[in-house]
mmCIF file of C-alpha atoms and ligand atoms in Angstrom:
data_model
loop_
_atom_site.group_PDB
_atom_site.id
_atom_site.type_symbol
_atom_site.label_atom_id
_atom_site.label_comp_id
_atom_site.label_asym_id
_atom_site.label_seq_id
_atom_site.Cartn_x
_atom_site.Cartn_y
_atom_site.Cartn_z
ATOM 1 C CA UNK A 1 104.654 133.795 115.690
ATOM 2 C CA UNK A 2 107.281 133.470 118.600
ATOM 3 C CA UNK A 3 106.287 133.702 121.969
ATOM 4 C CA UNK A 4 107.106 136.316 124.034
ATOM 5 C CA UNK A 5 109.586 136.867 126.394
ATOM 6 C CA UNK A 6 106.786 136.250 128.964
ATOM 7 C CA UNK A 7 105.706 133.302 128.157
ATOM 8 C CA UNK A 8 109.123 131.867 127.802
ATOM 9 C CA UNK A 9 109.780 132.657 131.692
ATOM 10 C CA UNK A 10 106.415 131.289 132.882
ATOM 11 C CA UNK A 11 107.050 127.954 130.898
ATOM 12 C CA UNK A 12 110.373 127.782 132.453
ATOM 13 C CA UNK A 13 109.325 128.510 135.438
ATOM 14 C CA UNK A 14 106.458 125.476 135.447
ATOM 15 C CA UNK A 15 108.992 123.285 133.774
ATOM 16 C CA UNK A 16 111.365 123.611 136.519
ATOM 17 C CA UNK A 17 108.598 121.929 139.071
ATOM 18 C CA UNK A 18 108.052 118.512 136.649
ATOM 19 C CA UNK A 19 111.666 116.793 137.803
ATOM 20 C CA UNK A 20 112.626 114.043 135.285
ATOM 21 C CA UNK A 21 109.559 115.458 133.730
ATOM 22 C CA UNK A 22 108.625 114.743 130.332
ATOM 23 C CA UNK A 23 107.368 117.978 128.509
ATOM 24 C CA UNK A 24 105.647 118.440 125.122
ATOM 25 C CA UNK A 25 105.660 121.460 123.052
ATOM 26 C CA UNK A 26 103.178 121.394 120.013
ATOM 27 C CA UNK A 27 104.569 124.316 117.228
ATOM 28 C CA UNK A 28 108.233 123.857 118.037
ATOM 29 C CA UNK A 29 108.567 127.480 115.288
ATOM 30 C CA UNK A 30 112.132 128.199 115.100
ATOM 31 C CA UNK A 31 112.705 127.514 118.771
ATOM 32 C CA UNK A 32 111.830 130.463 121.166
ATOM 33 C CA UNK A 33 109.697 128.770 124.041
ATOM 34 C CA UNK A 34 111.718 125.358 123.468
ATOM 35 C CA UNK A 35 114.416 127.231 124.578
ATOM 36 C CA UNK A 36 112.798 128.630 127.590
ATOM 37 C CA UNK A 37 111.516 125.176 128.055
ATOM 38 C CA UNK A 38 114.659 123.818 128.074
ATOM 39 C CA UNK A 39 116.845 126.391 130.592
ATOM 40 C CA UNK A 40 113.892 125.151 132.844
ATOM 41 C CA UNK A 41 114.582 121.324 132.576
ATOM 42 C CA UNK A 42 116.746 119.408 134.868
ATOM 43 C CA UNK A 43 119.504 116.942 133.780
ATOM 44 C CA UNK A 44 116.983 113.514 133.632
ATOM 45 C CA UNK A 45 114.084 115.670 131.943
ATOM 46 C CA UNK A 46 113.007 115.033 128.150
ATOM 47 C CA UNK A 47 111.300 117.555 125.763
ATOM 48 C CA UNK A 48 109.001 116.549 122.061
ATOM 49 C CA UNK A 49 108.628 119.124 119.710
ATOM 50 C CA UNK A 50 106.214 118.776 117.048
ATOM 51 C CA UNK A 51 105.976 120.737 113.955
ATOM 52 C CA UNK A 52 105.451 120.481 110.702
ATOM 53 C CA UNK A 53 107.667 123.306 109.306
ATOM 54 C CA UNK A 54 111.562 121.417 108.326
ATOM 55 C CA UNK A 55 112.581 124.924 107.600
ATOM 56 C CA UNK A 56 111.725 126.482 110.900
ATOM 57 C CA UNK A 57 112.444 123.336 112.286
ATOM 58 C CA UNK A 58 115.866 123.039 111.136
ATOM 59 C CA UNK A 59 116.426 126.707 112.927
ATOM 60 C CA UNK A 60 115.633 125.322 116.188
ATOM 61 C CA UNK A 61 117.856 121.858 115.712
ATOM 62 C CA UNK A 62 120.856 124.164 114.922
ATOM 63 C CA UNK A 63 120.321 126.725 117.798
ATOM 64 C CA UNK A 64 119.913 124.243 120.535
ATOM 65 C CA UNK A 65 121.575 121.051 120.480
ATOM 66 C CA UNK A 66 120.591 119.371 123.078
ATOM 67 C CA UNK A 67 120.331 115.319 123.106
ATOM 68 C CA UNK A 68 117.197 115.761 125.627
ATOM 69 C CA UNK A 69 115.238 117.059 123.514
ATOM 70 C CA UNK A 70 113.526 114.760 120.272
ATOM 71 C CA UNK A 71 112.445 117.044 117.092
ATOM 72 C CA UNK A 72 109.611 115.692 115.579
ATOM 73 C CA UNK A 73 109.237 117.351 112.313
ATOM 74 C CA UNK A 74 105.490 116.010 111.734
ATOM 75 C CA UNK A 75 102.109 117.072 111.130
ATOM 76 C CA UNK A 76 101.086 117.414 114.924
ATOM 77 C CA UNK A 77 97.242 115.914 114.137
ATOM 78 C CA UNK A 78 98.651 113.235 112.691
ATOM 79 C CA UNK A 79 101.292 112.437 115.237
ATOM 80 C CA UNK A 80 98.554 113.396 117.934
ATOM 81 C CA UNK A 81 96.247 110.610 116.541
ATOM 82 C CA UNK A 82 98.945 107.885 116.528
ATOM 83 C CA UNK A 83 101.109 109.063 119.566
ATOM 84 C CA UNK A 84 101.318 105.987 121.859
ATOM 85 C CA UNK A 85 103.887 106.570 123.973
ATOM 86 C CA UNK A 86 104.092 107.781 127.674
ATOM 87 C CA UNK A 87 102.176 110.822 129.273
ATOM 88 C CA UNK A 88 103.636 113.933 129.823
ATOM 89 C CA UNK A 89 103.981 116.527 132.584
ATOM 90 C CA UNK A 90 103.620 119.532 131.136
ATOM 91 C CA UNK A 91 102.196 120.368 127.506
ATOM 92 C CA UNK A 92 102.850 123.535 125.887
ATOM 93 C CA UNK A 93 100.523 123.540 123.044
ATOM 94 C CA UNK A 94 101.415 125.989 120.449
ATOM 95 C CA UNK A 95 99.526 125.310 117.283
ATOM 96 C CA UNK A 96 96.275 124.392 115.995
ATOM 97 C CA UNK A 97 96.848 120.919 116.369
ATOM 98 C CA UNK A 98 96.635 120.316 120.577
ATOM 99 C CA UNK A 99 94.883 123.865 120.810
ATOM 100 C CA UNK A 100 91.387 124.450 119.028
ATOM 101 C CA UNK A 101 91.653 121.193 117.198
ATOM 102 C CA UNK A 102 92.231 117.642 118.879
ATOM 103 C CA UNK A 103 92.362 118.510 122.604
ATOM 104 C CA UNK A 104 90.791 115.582 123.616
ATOM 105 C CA UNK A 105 93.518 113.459 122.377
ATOM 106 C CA UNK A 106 95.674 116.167 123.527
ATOM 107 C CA UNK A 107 94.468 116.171 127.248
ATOM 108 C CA UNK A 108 94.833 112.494 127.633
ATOM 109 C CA UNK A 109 98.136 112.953 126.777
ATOM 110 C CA UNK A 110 98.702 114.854 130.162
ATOM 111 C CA UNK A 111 99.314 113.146 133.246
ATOM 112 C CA UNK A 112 96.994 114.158 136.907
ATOM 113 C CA UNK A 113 98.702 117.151 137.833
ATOM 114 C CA UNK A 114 100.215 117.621 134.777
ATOM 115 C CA UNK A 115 100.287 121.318 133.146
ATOM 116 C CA UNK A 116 98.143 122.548 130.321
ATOM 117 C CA UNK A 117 99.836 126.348 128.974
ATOM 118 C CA UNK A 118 98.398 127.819 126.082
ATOM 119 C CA UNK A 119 98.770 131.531 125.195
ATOM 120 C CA UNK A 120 97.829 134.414 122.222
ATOM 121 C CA UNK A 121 93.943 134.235 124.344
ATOM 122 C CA UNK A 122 93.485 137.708 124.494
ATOM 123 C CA UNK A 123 93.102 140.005 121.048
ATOM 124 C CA UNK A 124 95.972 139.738 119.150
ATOM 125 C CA UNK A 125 96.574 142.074 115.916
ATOM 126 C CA UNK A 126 97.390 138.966 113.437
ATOM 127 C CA UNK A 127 93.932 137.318 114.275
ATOM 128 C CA UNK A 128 91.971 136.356 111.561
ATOM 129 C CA UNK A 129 88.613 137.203 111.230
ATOM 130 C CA UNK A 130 86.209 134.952 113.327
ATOM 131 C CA UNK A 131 89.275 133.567 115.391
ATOM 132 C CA UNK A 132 87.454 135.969 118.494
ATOM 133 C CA UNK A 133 84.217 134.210 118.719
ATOM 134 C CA UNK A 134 86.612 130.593 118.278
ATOM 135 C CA UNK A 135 89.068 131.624 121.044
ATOM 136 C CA UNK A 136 85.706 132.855 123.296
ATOM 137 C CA UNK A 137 84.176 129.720 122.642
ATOM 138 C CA UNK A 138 87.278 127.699 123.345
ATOM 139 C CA UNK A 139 87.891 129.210 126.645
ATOM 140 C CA UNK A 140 84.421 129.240 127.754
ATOM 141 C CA UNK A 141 84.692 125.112 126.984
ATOM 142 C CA UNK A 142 87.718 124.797 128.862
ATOM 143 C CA UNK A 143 85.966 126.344 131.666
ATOM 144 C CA UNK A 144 83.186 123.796 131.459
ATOM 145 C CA UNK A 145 85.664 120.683 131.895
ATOM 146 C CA UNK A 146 85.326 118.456 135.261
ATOM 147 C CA UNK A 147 89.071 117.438 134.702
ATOM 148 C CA UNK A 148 90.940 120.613 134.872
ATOM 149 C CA UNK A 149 91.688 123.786 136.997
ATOM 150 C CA UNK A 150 92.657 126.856 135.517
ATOM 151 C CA UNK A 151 93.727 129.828 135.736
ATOM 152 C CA UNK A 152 93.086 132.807 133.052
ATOM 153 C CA UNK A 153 96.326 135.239 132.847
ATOM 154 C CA UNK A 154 95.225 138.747 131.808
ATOM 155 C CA UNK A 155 98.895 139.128 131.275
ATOM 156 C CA UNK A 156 101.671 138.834 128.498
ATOM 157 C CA UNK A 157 99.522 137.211 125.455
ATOM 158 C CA UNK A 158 96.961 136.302 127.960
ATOM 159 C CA UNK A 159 97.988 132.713 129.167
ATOM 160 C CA UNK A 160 95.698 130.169 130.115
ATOM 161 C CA UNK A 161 98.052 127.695 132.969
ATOM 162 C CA UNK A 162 95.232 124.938 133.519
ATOM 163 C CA UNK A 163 96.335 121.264 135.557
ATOM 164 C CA UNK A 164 95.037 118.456 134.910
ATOM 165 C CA UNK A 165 92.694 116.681 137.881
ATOM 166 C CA UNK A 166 91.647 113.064 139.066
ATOM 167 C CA UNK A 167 87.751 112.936 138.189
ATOM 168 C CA UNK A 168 85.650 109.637 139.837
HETATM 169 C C1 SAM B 1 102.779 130.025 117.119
HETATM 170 S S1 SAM B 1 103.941 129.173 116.160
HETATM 171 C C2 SAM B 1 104.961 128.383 117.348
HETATM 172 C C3 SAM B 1 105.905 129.318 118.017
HETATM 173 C C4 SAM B 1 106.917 128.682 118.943
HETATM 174 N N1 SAM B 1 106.283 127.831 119.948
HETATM 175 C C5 SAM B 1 107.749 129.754 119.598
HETATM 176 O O1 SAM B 1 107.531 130.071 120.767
HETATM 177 O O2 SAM B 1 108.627 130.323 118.925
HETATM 178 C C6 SAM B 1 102.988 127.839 115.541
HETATM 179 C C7 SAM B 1 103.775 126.760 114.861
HETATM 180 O O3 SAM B 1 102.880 125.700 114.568
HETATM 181 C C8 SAM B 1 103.322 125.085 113.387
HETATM 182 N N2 SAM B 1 102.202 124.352 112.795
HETATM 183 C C9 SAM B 1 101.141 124.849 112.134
HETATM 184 N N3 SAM B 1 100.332 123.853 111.737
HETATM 185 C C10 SAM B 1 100.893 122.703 112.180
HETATM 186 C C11 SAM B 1 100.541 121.339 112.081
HETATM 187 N N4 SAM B 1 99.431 120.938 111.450
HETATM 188 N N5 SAM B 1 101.368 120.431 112.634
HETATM 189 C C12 SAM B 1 102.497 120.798 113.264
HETATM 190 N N6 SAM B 1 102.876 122.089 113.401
HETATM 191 C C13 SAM B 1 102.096 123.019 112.865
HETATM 192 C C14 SAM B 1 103.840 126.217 112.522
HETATM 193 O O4 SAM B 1 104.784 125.743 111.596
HETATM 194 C C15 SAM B 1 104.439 127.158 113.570
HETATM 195 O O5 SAM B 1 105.830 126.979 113.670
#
């Protein structure tokens, strides 16, 4: 499911602050937010994409040719668990994989002061059963964590911006 329209102007928005930044988007889909993404990217800044759909994929490569920007076409817990390159400064994460599954790995992928975006947190209509009590639990565990701010959006999809902090 694309994101919304919303979503694509707060993530360009964010994006814009991260100069040279290096931005990762987990569930590239056929390209919405990585096009937001990328309006909000200066000249030196790089984007991933991860997903594991060539088809969809293959939508995005076509619509936005753009040599800053690397498609991964991957399994993103796969390329999660072997990613070894550098941090990034903002992380979209868009699919299971960075979002209710691996976020530890995902989080130390994100540099101190570094943005976490996730959104679809509020009720959606295409939930599956049980997702409610996953998201609920999800949130309330992101709320628990020493190395993050955040900030709940009751707004759009309801977005969840959170930044990464120093811990001692
Ligand atoms: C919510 S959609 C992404 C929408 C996209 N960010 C946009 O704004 O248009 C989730 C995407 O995650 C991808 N996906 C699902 N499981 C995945 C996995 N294990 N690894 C990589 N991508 C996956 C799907 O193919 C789908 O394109």
């Amino acid at each position: 499911m694309a994101s919304d329209l919303y979503t694509g102007s707060l993530l360009k928005t964010l994006v814009a602050s991260k100069l040279s930044g290096r931005i990762l988007e987990l569930g590239t889909g056929s390209g919405l937010a990585t096009s937001w993404i990328t309006d909000g990217m200066d000249k030196d800044s790089k984007l991933v994409t991860v997903d594991n759909n060539a088809l969809l994929m293959d939508v995005a490569k076509q619509n936005l040719p753009d040599a800053r920007i690397q498609f991964v076409c991957a399994d993103g817990y796969e390329w999660l668990l072997k990613y070894n390159g550098e941090p990034f400064d903002l992380i979209f994460a868009d699919a299971m994989p960075g979002k209710y599954d691996l976020f530890e790995e995902t989080i130390a992928l994100l540099k101190v002061g570094g943005f976490y975006i996730i959104d679809d947190m509020l009720p959606q209509n295409n939930w599956p059963e049980g997702h409610a009590a996953k998201a609920k639990a999800f949130i309330e565990a992101l709320e628990n964590r020493k190395d993050i701010m955040l900030t709940k959006l009751n707004w759009s999809t309801g977005i969840i911006i959170a930044v990464k902090i120093a811990v001692d």
